[in-house]
Coordinates of C-alpha atoms in Angstrom, one line a residue:
Chain A
M827 CA -115.5 -5.5 -9.9
T828 CA -117.9 -4.3 -12.7
Q829 CA -120.0 -5.1 -14.8
I830 CA -119.3 -5.4 -18.1
V831 CA -121.1 -4.0 -21.3
L832 CA -120.5 -3.4 -24.6
A833 CA -122.3 -1.8 -27.7
V834 CA -121.5 -2.3 -31.5
H835 CA -123.4 -0.4 -34.4
G836 CA -122.8 -1.3 -38.0
G837 CA -123.8 2.3 -39.1
A838 CA -127.3 4.3 -39.8
G839 CA -129.5 4.6 -42.8
N840 CA -132.6 4.5 -44.3
L841 CA -133.6 0.7 -44.8
T842 CA -137.3 0.0 -43.8
R843 CA -139.0 -2.9 -42.8
K844 CA -139.7 -3.6 -46.5
Q845 CA -136.2 -3.8 -47.5
L846 CA -135.1 -5.7 -44.5
E847 CA -137.7 -8.6 -45.9
Y848 CA -134.5 -10.4 -47.4
P849 CA -132.4 -13.4 -46.6
G850 CA -129.0 -11.4 -45.7
R851 CA -130.7 -9.6 -42.8
R852 CA -129.7 -12.4 -40.9
G853 CA -125.8 -11.8 -42.4
Y854 CA -126.2 -7.8 -40.3
E855 CA -127.2 -9.5 -37.3
R856 CA -124.8 -12.3 -37.5
G857 CA -121.7 -9.9 -38.0
L858 CA -123.2 -8.3 -34.6
A859 CA -123.1 -10.8 -32.8
D860 CA -119.7 -11.9 -33.5
A861 CA -118.2 -8.5 -33.1
L862 CA -120.4 -9.0 -29.5
R863 CA -119.3 -11.9 -28.3
S864 CA -115.2 -11.7 -29.9
G865 CA -115.5 -8.3 -27.6
Q866 CA -117.6 -10.7 -24.5
R867 CA -114.8 -12.9 -24.2
V868 CA -112.0 -10.0 -23.9
L869 CA -114.1 -8.8 -20.8
L870 CA -115.2 -11.9 -19.8
K871 CA -111.5 -12.7 -19.1
G872 CA -110.7 -10.1 -17.5
G873 CA -109.2 -7.4 -20.6
S874 CA -109.6 -4.2 -21.3
A875 CA -112.3 -2.0 -22.9
L876 CA -109.8 -1.0 -24.7
N877 CA -108.8 -4.8 -26.0
A878 CA -112.9 -5.4 -26.3
V879 CA -113.5 -2.8 -28.9
T880 CA -110.7 -3.4 -30.8
E881 CA -111.5 -7.2 -31.7
A882 CA -115.0 -6.3 -32.0
I883 CA -114.0 -3.9 -34.7
V884 CA -111.9 -6.1 -36.4
I885 CA -114.2 -9.2 -36.4
L886 CA -116.4 -5.6 -38.7
E887 CA -113.6 -5.0 -40.6
D888 CA -113.4 -8.6 -41.8
N889 CA -116.3 -8.9 -42.1
D890 CA -117.5 -7.7 -46.0
L891 CA -121.2 -6.9 -45.6
F892 CA -120.2 -3.5 -43.3
N893 CA -118.6 -0.6 -44.9
A894 CA -115.1 -0.6 -43.3
G895 CA -111.9 -2.7 -43.8
K896 CA -112.3 -5.1 -46.6
G897 CA -116.2 -4.2 -48.1
A898 CA -115.5 -0.8 -48.0
V899 CA -117.6 2.1 -50.2
L900 CA -115.6 3.5 -52.9
C901 CA -114.4 7.1 -53.8
A902 CA -115.0 8.6 -56.8
D903 CA -112.6 7.6 -58.7
G904 CA -112.6 4.4 -57.8
S905 CA -110.3 3.4 -54.8
I906 CA -111.4 2.9 -51.2
E907 CA -109.8 5.2 -48.1
L908 CA -110.2 4.2 -44.5
S909 CA -110.3 5.3 -41.7
A910 CA -110.6 4.8 -38.0
A911 CA -109.9 6.5 -34.2
I912 CA -110.2 4.6 -31.0
M913 CA -110.2 6.5 -27.9
K914 CA -109.7 5.4 -23.8
G915 CA -111.6 7.0 -21.2
N916 CA -108.9 6.6 -18.2
D917 CA -106.4 8.9 -19.4
R918 CA -108.0 10.1 -22.9
T919 CA -105.3 8.7 -24.9
A920 CA -106.4 8.4 -28.0
G921 CA -105.2 7.4 -31.9
A922 CA -106.6 7.6 -35.5
M923 CA -105.5 7.3 -38.9
V924 CA -107.6 8.7 -42.3
G925 CA -107.3 7.4 -46.2
L926 CA -105.8 4.6 -45.4
K927 CA -105.5 2.1 -48.4
R928 CA -103.0 -0.8 -48.2
T929 CA -103.7 -1.6 -43.8
K930 CA -105.5 -4.5 -43.3
N931 CA -107.1 -3.3 -40.0
P932 CA -107.7 0.1 -39.5
I933 CA -108.4 0.2 -35.6
R934 CA -105.5 -1.6 -35.2
A935 CA -103.3 1.5 -37.1
A936 CA -105.4 3.7 -34.5
R937 CA -104.5 1.8 -31.9
S938 CA -100.8 1.6 -32.8
I939 CA -100.3 5.3 -32.3
M940 CA -102.1 6.1 -29.1
G941 CA -99.6 7.3 -27.1
H942 CA -97.4 8.6 -29.5
A943 CA -96.0 11.7 -30.1
H944 CA -98.2 12.1 -33.4
S945 CA -101.9 10.1 -32.7
L946 CA -103.5 11.5 -36.2
L947 CA -101.9 10.7 -39.2
F948 CA -103.8 10.6 -42.8
G949 CA -102.1 9.1 -46.3
V950 CA -99.5 7.4 -47.6
G951 CA -97.6 8.2 -44.2
A952 CA -100.7 6.3 -42.5
D953 CA -99.9 3.0 -43.9
D954 CA -96.3 3.5 -43.4
Y955 CA -96.6 4.4 -39.9
A956 CA -98.9 0.9 -39.6
Q957 CA -96.6 -0.9 -42.0
S958 CA -93.4 0.1 -38.9
K959 CA -95.3 -1.4 -36.2
G960 CA -95.8 -5.0 -38.3
L961 CA -99.1 -5.2 -39.4
D962 CA -101.0 -6.8 -41.9
M963 CA -100.8 -4.9 -44.8
V964 CA -103.0 -6.4 -48.1
P965 CA -103.1 -5.5 -51.5
A966 CA -105.4 -2.7 -52.8
D967 CA -107.7 -5.1 -53.9
Y968 CA -108.0 -6.8 -51.0
F969 CA -111.2 -4.6 -49.2
S970 CA -113.3 -4.1 -52.4
T971 CA -116.3 -6.4 -53.4
P972 CA -118.8 -7.1 -56.5
F973 CA -121.4 -5.2 -54.6
R974 CA -119.6 -1.9 -53.5
R975 CA -118.4 -1.9 -57.3
R976 CA -121.8 -2.0 -58.4
Q977 CA -123.2 0.5 -55.4
W978 CA -120.5 2.7 -57.2
Q979 CA -121.2 2.3 -60.5
K980 CA -125.4 2.9 -59.8
L981 CA -124.5 6.1 -58.1
K982 CA -122.2 7.3 -60.8
S983 CA -124.3 6.7 -63.8
K984 CA -127.5 8.5 -62.2
S985 CA -125.5 11.6 -61.4
N986 CA -123.1 14.2 -62.4
A987 CA -123.1 15.8 -59.3
V988 CA -121.6 13.4 -57.5
L989 CA -120.7 15.5 -54.4
D990 CA -124.5 16.2 -53.4
H991 CA -126.2 12.9 -53.6
S992 CA -128.4 12.0 -51.6
D993 CA -128.2 8.0 -52.3
D994 CA -129.8 5.8 -49.3
Q995 CA -126.5 3.5 -48.8
A996 CA -124.3 6.7 -48.3
A997 CA -124.2 6.7 -44.1
T998 CA -124.6 3.3 -44.4
G999 CA -122.5 0.9 -43.0
T1000 CA -119.6 2.5 -40.7
V1001 CA -118.9 0.7 -37.9
G1002 CA -118.4 1.4 -34.0
A1003 CA -117.7 -0.4 -30.5
V1004 CA -118.1 1.1 -26.9
A1005 CA -117.3 -0.9 -23.9
R1006 CA -116.8 -1.0 -20.1
D1007 CA -114.6 -3.2 -18.4
R1008 CA -114.4 -4.9 -15.2
R1009 CA -112.4 -2.2 -13.3
G1010 CA -114.4 0.6 -14.9
N1011 CA -113.0 1.9 -17.6
L1012 CA -114.1 2.9 -20.8
A1013 CA -113.1 2.9 -24.3
T1014 CA -114.2 3.6 -28.0
A1015 CA -113.4 2.5 -31.6
T1016 CA -114.9 3.5 -35.2
S1017 CA -114.5 2.6 -38.2
T1018 CA -115.6 3.0 -42.3
G1019 CA -114.5 3.7 -45.6
G1020 CA -116.4 6.8 -46.1
M1021 CA -119.1 7.9 -47.8
V1022 CA -119.6 5.7 -51.7
N1023 CA -118.8 7.8 -54.5
Q1024 CA -116.9 10.5 -52.0
T1025 CA -114.3 13.0 -53.6
P1026 CA -110.7 11.6 -52.7
G1027 CA -109.3 12.9 -49.7
R1028 CA -113.1 13.7 -48.0
I1029 CA -112.5 13.2 -44.0
G1030 CA -115.4 12.5 -42.1
D1031 CA -116.9 12.3 -38.6
T1032 CA -115.1 9.0 -38.2
P1033 CA -111.3 9.6 -37.3
I1034 CA -112.1 13.0 -35.6
I1035 CA -111.6 12.5 -31.7
G1036 CA -114.3 14.5 -30.3
A1037 CA -116.7 14.6 -33.7
G1038 CA -117.2 10.8 -34.4
S1039 CA -115.3 9.3 -30.6
W1040 CA -114.7 10.1 -27.6
A1041 CA -114.3 8.3 -24.1
D1042 CA -113.7 9.5 -21.2
N1043 CA -114.7 7.5 -17.3
N1044 CA -116.1 10.3 -16.4
T1045 CA -118.8 10.6 -18.6
C1046 CA -119.4 8.2 -20.9
A1047 CA -117.7 6.5 -23.9
I1048 CA -119.6 7.1 -27.2
S1049 CA -119.4 6.0 -31.2
A1050 CA -121.4 7.6 -33.8
T1051 CA -122.0 6.7 -37.6
G1052 CA -123.9 9.1 -40.6
T1053 CA -123.9 12.9 -41.9
G1054 CA -120.0 12.9 -41.4
E1055 CA -119.6 16.4 -42.3
A1056 CA -123.0 16.9 -40.1
F1057 CA -121.2 15.5 -37.1
A1058 CA -117.8 16.7 -37.6
R1059 CA -119.0 20.3 -38.2
N1060 CA -121.2 19.8 -34.7
V1061 CA -118.5 18.0 -32.6
F1062 CA -120.3 16.0 -31.6
A1063 CA -119.2 13.4 -29.3
R1064 CA -117.2 15.8 -27.3
R1065 CA -120.9 18.0 -27.4
V1066 CA -122.8 14.4 -25.4
A1067 CA -120.2 14.5 -22.8
D1068 CA -120.2 18.1 -22.5
L1069 CA -123.8 18.2 -21.8
V1070 CA -123.4 15.6 -19.6
E1071 CA -120.7 16.8 -17.3
I1072 CA -121.2 20.4 -17.7
G1073 CA -124.7 20.3 -18.0
G1074 CA -126.1 17.6 -16.0
L1075 CA -128.2 16.0 -18.5
A1076 CA -128.6 12.2 -17.9
P1077 CA -126.6 10.5 -21.2
L1078 CA -129.4 9.5 -23.1
A1079 CA -130.5 12.8 -23.6
A1080 CA -127.5 14.4 -24.1
A1081 CA -127.6 12.5 -27.0
E1082 CA -130.6 12.9 -28.5
R1083 CA -130.4 16.6 -28.4
T1084 CA -127.3 16.8 -29.7
L1085 CA -128.7 14.3 -33.0
D1086 CA -131.3 17.2 -32.6
D1087 CA -128.7 19.5 -33.3
I1088 CA -127.5 17.3 -36.8
R1089 CA -130.8 17.2 -38.0
R1090 CA -131.0 20.9 -37.9
D1091 CA -127.9 21.1 -39.5
K1092 CA -130.0 18.7 -42.1
G1093 CA -127.7 15.7 -40.8
V1094 CA -129.4 12.3 -40.0
G1095 CA -127.7 9.3 -38.4
G1096 CA -127.0 8.1 -34.4
C1097 CA -124.5 6.3 -32.2
I1098 CA -123.6 3.7 -28.9
L1099 CA -122.7 5.4 -25.4
V1100 CA -121.3 3.0 -22.7
D1101 CA -121.6 5.8 -19.4
A1102 CA -119.8 5.5 -16.1
Q1103 CA -122.3 3.9 -14.3
G1104 CA -123.1 1.0 -17.0
G1105 CA -125.6 2.6 -19.0
L1106 CA -126.6 1.5 -22.5
A1107 CA -127.7 4.1 -25.2
L1108 CA -128.1 3.7 -28.7
P1109 CA -130.0 6.5 -30.3
F1110 CA -130.5 7.8 -33.7
N1111 CA -132.7 9.7 -35.6
T1112 CA -132.4 7.4 -38.9
P1113 CA -135.0 4.8 -39.3
H1114 CA -132.3 2.0 -38.6
M1115 CA -128.8 1.7 -37.4
F1116 CA -127.6 -1.8 -37.3
R1117 CA -126.7 -2.0 -33.4
G1118 CA -126.2 -4.8 -30.8
W1119 CA -125.1 -4.8 -27.3
L1120 CA -125.0 -6.9 -24.4
V1121 CA -124.3 -7.3 -20.5
G1122 CA -122.1 -9.7 -18.2
D1123 CA -122.0 -13.0 -19.5
A1124 CA -125.7 -12.4 -21.1
P1125 CA -125.9 -13.6 -25.2
P1126 CA -126.0 -10.6 -27.7
Q1127 CA -128.8 -8.9 -28.6
V1128 CA -129.1 -6.9 -31.9
A1129 CA -131.2 -4.8 -33.5
I1130 CA -131.9 -2.9 -36.5
L1131 CA -135.3 -0.9 -36.5
A1132 CA -136.6 1.3 -33.8
D1133 CA -138.3 -0.7 -32.8
E1134 CA -136.9 -4.1 -32.9
Q1135 CA -135.0 -6.5 -30.6
I1136 CA -133.3 -10.0 -31.1
S1137 CA -131.6 -12.5 -28.5
I1138 CA -128.8 -13.7 -30.8
D1139 CA -127.5 -17.3 -28.6
Chain B
M516 CA -124.2 48.9 -35.8
T517 CA -121.8 46.9 -33.6
Q518 CA -118.0 47.7 -33.0
I519 CA -115.9 45.6 -35.1
V520 CA -113.2 43.1 -32.9
L521 CA -110.0 41.7 -34.6
A522 CA -107.2 39.6 -33.1
V523 CA -104.7 37.8 -35.1
H524 CA -101.8 35.3 -33.5
G525 CA -98.9 34.0 -34.9
G526 CA -98.0 30.9 -32.5
A527 CA -96.7 30.3 -29.0
G528 CA -93.5 29.5 -27.8
N529 CA -90.7 29.3 -25.4
L530 CA -88.7 32.9 -26.9
T531 CA -87.7 34.6 -23.2
R532 CA -87.2 38.5 -23.9
K533 CA -83.0 37.7 -23.7
Q534 CA -84.0 35.7 -27.1
L535 CA -86.4 38.7 -28.6
E536 CA -83.3 41.5 -27.8
Y537 CA -83.0 41.4 -31.5
P538 CA -83.8 43.3 -34.8
G539 CA -86.2 41.0 -36.6
R540 CA -88.6 41.0 -33.6
R541 CA -90.1 44.2 -35.8
G542 CA -90.2 42.2 -38.1
Y543 CA -93.1 39.5 -36.1
E544 CA -94.7 43.1 -34.5
R545 CA -94.8 44.6 -38.6
G546 CA -97.0 41.2 -39.4
L547 CA -98.7 40.5 -37.4
A548 CA -100.0 44.9 -37.8
D549 CA -100.1 44.4 -41.3
A550 CA -102.7 41.1 -41.2
L551 CA -105.0 43.2 -38.7
R552 CA -104.8 46.5 -40.9
S553 CA -106.2 43.9 -43.7
G554 CA -108.6 42.8 -41.7
Q555 CA -109.5 46.1 -40.6
R556 CA -109.4 47.1 -44.1
V557 CA -112.5 44.7 -44.7
L558 CA -114.1 44.9 -41.7
L559 CA -114.2 49.3 -41.5
K560 CA -115.9 49.0 -44.9
G561 CA -119.0 47.0 -43.3
G562 CA -117.4 44.0 -44.9
S563 CA -118.1 40.4 -43.2
A564 CA -116.1 39.0 -40.2
L565 CA -115.0 35.8 -42.9
N566 CA -113.9 37.7 -45.2
A567 CA -111.7 40.0 -42.4
V568 CA -110.6 36.2 -41.4
T569 CA -109.6 35.5 -44.5
E570 CA -107.6 38.4 -45.6
A571 CA -105.6 38.8 -42.3
I572 CA -104.5 35.0 -42.8
V573 CA -103.7 35.3 -46.5
I574 CA -101.1 38.0 -45.1
L575 CA -99.4 36.0 -42.7
E576 CA -99.1 33.2 -44.9
D577 CA -97.4 35.6 -47.9
N578 CA -94.6 36.3 -44.7
D579 CA -92.4 33.5 -44.0
L580 CA -91.5 34.6 -40.8
F581 CA -94.4 32.7 -40.1
N582 CA -95.3 28.8 -40.2
A583 CA -98.2 28.9 -42.4
G584 CA -98.0 29.1 -46.4
K585 CA -94.6 31.0 -47.1
G586 CA -92.4 29.7 -44.5
A587 CA -93.7 26.4 -43.3
V588 CA -92.1 23.9 -41.6
L589 CA -90.4 21.3 -42.6
C590 CA -91.4 17.3 -42.0
A591 CA -89.0 14.5 -41.8
D592 CA -88.6 13.5 -45.1
G593 CA -87.9 17.1 -45.9
S594 CA -91.6 18.5 -47.4
I595 CA -94.0 20.7 -46.4
E596 CA -97.6 20.0 -46.1
L597 CA -100.0 22.6 -45.2
S598 CA -102.8 23.2 -43.3
A599 CA -105.8 25.7 -42.9
A600 CA -109.3 25.3 -41.0
I601 CA -112.4 28.3 -41.4
M602 CA -115.9 28.9 -39.4
K603 CA -118.0 30.8 -39.7
G604 CA -120.6 31.6 -36.8
N605 CA -123.9 33.1 -37.9
D606 CA -124.7 29.2 -39.3
R607 CA -121.6 27.5 -38.2
T608 CA -120.8 26.3 -41.6
A609 CA -117.2 25.2 -42.1
G610 CA -113.9 23.9 -44.4
A611 CA -110.7 22.8 -43.9
M612 CA -108.0 21.5 -45.5
V613 CA -105.2 18.8 -44.6
G614 CA -101.6 18.6 -45.9
L615 CA -101.6 20.5 -49.2
K616 CA -98.4 20.5 -51.3
R617 CA -99.2 22.8 -54.1
T618 CA -102.2 25.9 -52.9
K619 CA -100.6 28.6 -52.5
N620 CA -102.7 30.1 -49.5
P621 CA -104.6 27.3 -47.8
I622 CA -106.8 29.5 -46.2
R623 CA -108.6 30.0 -49.3
A624 CA -108.5 26.0 -49.8
A625 CA -110.4 25.9 -46.6
R626 CA -112.5 28.4 -47.6
S627 CA -113.3 27.4 -50.8
I628 CA -115.1 24.3 -49.2
M629 CA -117.1 25.8 -47.0
G630 CA -120.9 25.1 -47.1
H631 CA -120.3 22.2 -49.7
A632 CA -121.2 18.2 -49.4
H633 CA -117.7 17.6 -47.9
S634 CA -115.5 20.1 -45.9
L635 CA -112.7 18.7 -44.5
L636 CA -110.1 17.1 -47.3
F637 CA -106.9 15.8 -47.3
G638 CA -103.5 15.8 -49.4
V639 CA -103.9 14.9 -53.1
G640 CA -107.6 15.4 -53.5
A641 CA -107.3 18.4 -51.2
D642 CA -105.1 20.7 -53.7
D643 CA -107.3 18.9 -56.2
Y644 CA -110.1 20.4 -55.3
A645 CA -108.3 24.2 -54.3
Q646 CA -106.8 24.1 -58.4
S647 CA -110.7 22.9 -59.9
K648 CA -111.5 26.5 -57.8
G649 CA -109.0 28.6 -59.6
L650 CA -107.0 29.2 -56.2
D651 CA -103.3 30.5 -56.6
M652 CA -101.2 26.7 -57.3
V653 CA -97.5 27.4 -56.7
P654 CA -94.6 24.9 -56.7
A655 CA -93.7 23.0 -54.0
D656 CA -90.3 25.1 -53.5
Y657 CA -92.7 27.8 -52.9
F658 CA -92.9 27.4 -49.7
S659 CA -89.2 26.3 -48.1
T660 CA -86.8 28.8 -46.9
P661 CA -83.4 28.7 -46.6
F662 CA -84.0 29.1 -42.6
R663 CA -87.0 26.6 -42.3
R664 CA -84.0 24.2 -43.9
R665 CA -81.9 25.4 -41.1
Q666 CA -84.2 24.6 -38.4
W667 CA -85.3 21.1 -39.8
Q668 CA -81.6 20.2 -40.7
K669 CA -80.4 21.0 -36.9
L670 CA -83.2 18.9 -35.8
K671 CA -82.9 16.4 -37.4
S672 CA -79.1 16.2 -37.1
K673 CA -80.0 16.9 -33.1
S674 CA -82.3 13.6 -32.8
N675 CA -82.8 9.8 -33.9
A676 CA -85.9 9.7 -32.0
V677 CA -87.0 13.3 -34.2
L678 CA -90.8 11.5 -33.3
D679 CA -90.8 12.8 -29.0
H680 CA -88.4 16.4 -29.6
S681 CA -89.2 18.9 -27.4
D682 CA -87.1 21.4 -29.1
D683 CA -88.3 25.0 -29.0
Q684 CA -89.5 25.8 -32.4
A685 CA -91.2 23.3 -32.6
A686 CA -95.3 24.5 -31.6
T687 CA -94.0 28.2 -33.0
G688 CA -95.9 29.9 -36.4
T689 CA -99.4 28.2 -36.3
V690 CA -101.7 31.9 -37.2
G691 CA -105.1 32.5 -36.2
A692 CA -107.6 34.9 -37.0
V693 CA -111.2 35.9 -35.4
A694 CA -113.3 38.4 -35.7
R695 CA -116.4 40.4 -34.9
D696 CA -118.1 42.4 -37.7
R697 CA -121.0 45.1 -38.3
R698 CA -123.6 42.9 -38.3
G699 CA -122.1 41.1 -34.9
N700 CA -121.3 37.6 -37.3
L701 CA -118.0 36.8 -35.9
A702 CA -115.4 34.2 -37.8
T703 CA -112.1 32.6 -36.7
A704 CA -109.9 30.6 -39.4
T705 CA -106.2 28.9 -38.0
S706 CA -103.4 27.5 -40.6
T707 CA -99.6 26.0 -40.3
G708 CA -96.9 23.9 -41.3
G709 CA -97.8 21.3 -38.8
M710 CA -94.4 20.7 -36.0
V711 CA -90.3 21.2 -37.7
N712 CA -89.2 17.0 -38.1
Q713 CA -93.2 15.6 -37.9
T714 CA -94.1 12.5 -39.3
P715 CA -95.2 13.3 -42.8
G716 CA -99.3 12.7 -42.2
R717 CA -99.4 13.9 -39.7
I718 CA -102.5 15.8 -37.8
G719 CA -102.4 18.1 -35.5
D720 CA -105.6 21.0 -34.5
T721 CA -105.4 23.0 -36.8
P722 CA -107.3 21.5 -39.6
I723 CA -109.9 20.0 -37.4
I724 CA -113.4 22.0 -36.0
G725 CA -114.0 21.9 -31.9
A726 CA -109.6 21.5 -31.9
G727 CA -107.9 24.1 -33.4
S728 CA -111.0 26.6 -34.2
W729 CA -114.7 27.3 -33.8
A730 CA -117.4 29.8 -34.7
D731 CA -120.6 30.2 -33.7
N732 CA -122.4 33.8 -32.5
N733 CA -123.9 32.1 -29.3
T734 CA -120.8 32.0 -27.3
C735 CA -117.1 32.9 -29.3
A736 CA -115.0 32.6 -32.1
I737 CA -111.9 31.0 -30.7
S738 CA -108.3 30.3 -32.6
A739 CA -105.8 28.1 -31.1
T740 CA -101.9 27.2 -31.7
G741 CA -100.1 25.0 -29.3
T742 CA -99.0 21.4 -29.0
G743 CA -101.5 19.8 -31.8
E744 CA -102.2 16.5 -30.5
A745 CA -102.8 17.9 -27.0
F746 CA -105.4 20.3 -28.1
A747 CA -107.4 18.1 -31.0
R748 CA -107.4 15.3 -27.7
N749 CA -108.9 17.9 -26.3
V750 CA -110.6 19.7 -28.6
F751 CA -109.7 22.6 -27.5
A752 CA -112.1 25.1 -28.9
R753 CA -115.5 23.1 -27.9
R754 CA -114.1 22.7 -24.9
V755 CA -114.4 26.6 -24.4
A756 CA -117.4 27.2 -25.8
D757 CA -119.4 24.5 -24.3
L758 CA -118.4 25.5 -21.1
V759 CA -119.3 29.2 -21.6
E760 CA -122.1 28.2 -22.9
I761 CA -123.6 25.2 -21.0
G762 CA -121.5 25.6 -18.2
G763 CA -122.3 30.0 -18.3
L764 CA -118.1 30.8 -17.5
A765 CA -116.9 33.8 -18.6
P766 CA -114.8 33.4 -21.7
L767 CA -111.3 34.4 -20.4
A768 CA -112.6 32.0 -17.2
A769 CA -113.0 29.0 -19.6
A770 CA -110.3 29.6 -22.0
E771 CA -108.0 29.4 -18.9
R772 CA -109.7 26.5 -17.3
T773 CA -109.1 24.4 -21.1
L774 CA -105.6 25.5 -21.3
D775 CA -105.0 24.0 -17.6
D776 CA -106.3 20.9 -19.0
I777 CA -104.1 21.1 -22.3
R778 CA -101.1 21.6 -19.5
R779 CA -102.3 18.8 -17.4
D780 CA -102.3 16.9 -20.6
K781 CA -98.5 17.8 -21.3
G782 CA -99.7 20.4 -23.7
V783 CA -98.6 24.1 -24.1
G784 CA -99.6 26.8 -26.1
G785 CA -102.4 29.5 -26.7
C786 CA -105.8 30.7 -27.9
I787 CA -107.0 34.2 -29.2
L788 CA -110.9 34.5 -28.8
V789 CA -113.1 37.2 -29.9
D790 CA -117.0 36.8 -28.5
A791 CA -120.9 37.5 -29.0
Q792 CA -120.2 41.0 -27.4
G793 CA -116.9 41.7 -28.5
G794 CA -115.1 40.8 -25.4
L795 CA -111.2 39.7 -26.3
A796 CA -109.0 37.6 -25.1
L797 CA -105.9 36.1 -26.3
P798 CA -104.8 33.6 -22.6
F799 CA -101.8 31.4 -23.1
N800 CA -99.6 29.1 -20.9
T801 CA -96.4 29.6 -23.0
P802 CA -93.9 32.6 -22.8
H803 CA -94.4 34.1 -25.3
M804 CA -97.7 34.1 -28.2
F805 CA -97.5 36.2 -30.8
R806 CA -100.3 37.8 -30.3
G807 CA -102.1 41.5 -31.8
W808 CA -105.6 42.9 -31.4
L809 CA -107.6 46.3 -32.8
V810 CA -110.9 47.6 -31.9
G811 CA -112.7 50.1 -34.9
D812 CA -110.4 52.1 -36.1
A813 CA -107.7 52.5 -33.6
P814 CA -104.7 50.9 -34.8
P815 CA -103.3 47.8 -34.2
Q816 CA -102.3 46.4 -30.8
V817 CA -99.5 44.0 -30.8
A818 CA -97.3 42.0 -28.1
I819 CA -94.9 38.9 -28.0
L820 CA -94.1 38.3 -24.0
A821 CA -96.9 38.3 -21.4
D822 CA -96.7 41.7 -20.0
E823 CA -95.9 43.0 -23.2
Q824 CA -97.9 45.5 -25.2
I825 CA -97.0 47.6 -28.1
S826 CA -99.2 50.2 -30.2
I827 CA -98.5 50.2 -33.8
D828 CA -99.3 53.7 -35.9

């Protein structure tokens, strides 16, 4: 029986030590730890990595501090469009959804289409499919929070060139999870509301298999966060896995090299990764990445800045 | 000055020699040759690979025999949703559009968003963006042809399980082009109407950078066609390039090995590929792939079955 491993992220961005001196940071830490505990319960009972990453992501989607599910950022027209992807490493089946507006938990929608003839849907067809599978549907205003509306209005008023903003919050808050279960199977899940003030219809890296997500028992499970266009254009997650599988690199080295490619492409961000041997890596090239991890029945560890690590009981 | 190279495809599928014994096959041959000549004119004048693949695809989109632009297949609800992607190999910028319903030439829409802050849009936002860039917009019935309506009605009447059909025509007709220009720059472009009777909202591999399309001057330019879900799940085009770049395989061997992965994943199809040295490969694992190619100012060559090759003057 292999050791269980689980990691989550809540997005990467430009928060500084100074900006983190506020009581609210405890909320992020608790949110990450709650997600880890939820996935840990699944894994300790002998549940699958797929179930563990699903349940961890549901916790983060339901937590309005993160940019996924409830509390997602607003598009330029004030609407909210949610995307998610999920993949398992034993048979590399995958599912993903783009631009959901009514499905409470986008990750459950992505999961509901795994292994079917179609595995990626966008827009109205995506919500309709999720509804036909019996998933919880909510009115559009369920997702919206006062903080996200203020953030959007501030950004709109600051800039006419809304497409080209570089707001600190823009790349922050996507959530992800990777896990290895007792059978040694890997899985990954990622969910996002996209970028603040994005053009309606924008697709980033999150719902693209091989860009924001990848899982293969032969190499690793990866969930990425950051400048979506750069991660998508570089096919980030599949590239990391190819550097491991074809190039023989260690997973951390492969991820760091590919993050260097992203930086050369004017992108920033990070990823979480668990490999076939249970090794963990959580590299990022931004000042912060909300992240957490655990091994076996040990308590969750969470961290925000590069040099931080906090044990949560 | 390097030799110019151009290849196009019009989809892969299960047509047999017997089925090809009809006068209509000349239409496909001429369509492929017209597209090749259009791209060749661009390249011989010293134009870019990017312009050449764009103009070649426009010809195929406007030709109602192929499943892209005019003549695209119908979704389960009788609607038409068009997707396209384009990428250039010198800086690996890319653009893609998903689910267009009003833009006459999807490949021009994909190109219009290359290099912008967002590089992939779906649905209404995608058509709106294309319109804002001054592209030709058409009424929805522009794309529909009597042949495609009959094909859709026949499939609908044959099966209740419309999601799981395996109609011979389903994977046929996506169009693609790859080119190398006089400066040695590579580019790729792909455009599709998806699968006959697909669930509205389905996204296949075509608009996904790294799945249906990839271009990098260091390795090759690739355009794929076939079972979209399998090509997307395997991140086909980026995998081929990684096998060349990281693994040192010849492009044809890399493409054939990755097509074997697709077949193991119950997928079929093929791709066209031009490498940095101007080498061409057009492998497929189906009975036919509509395809054509040319080098320098030589006349277009076209082929349909595996053992065919026809010179067109």
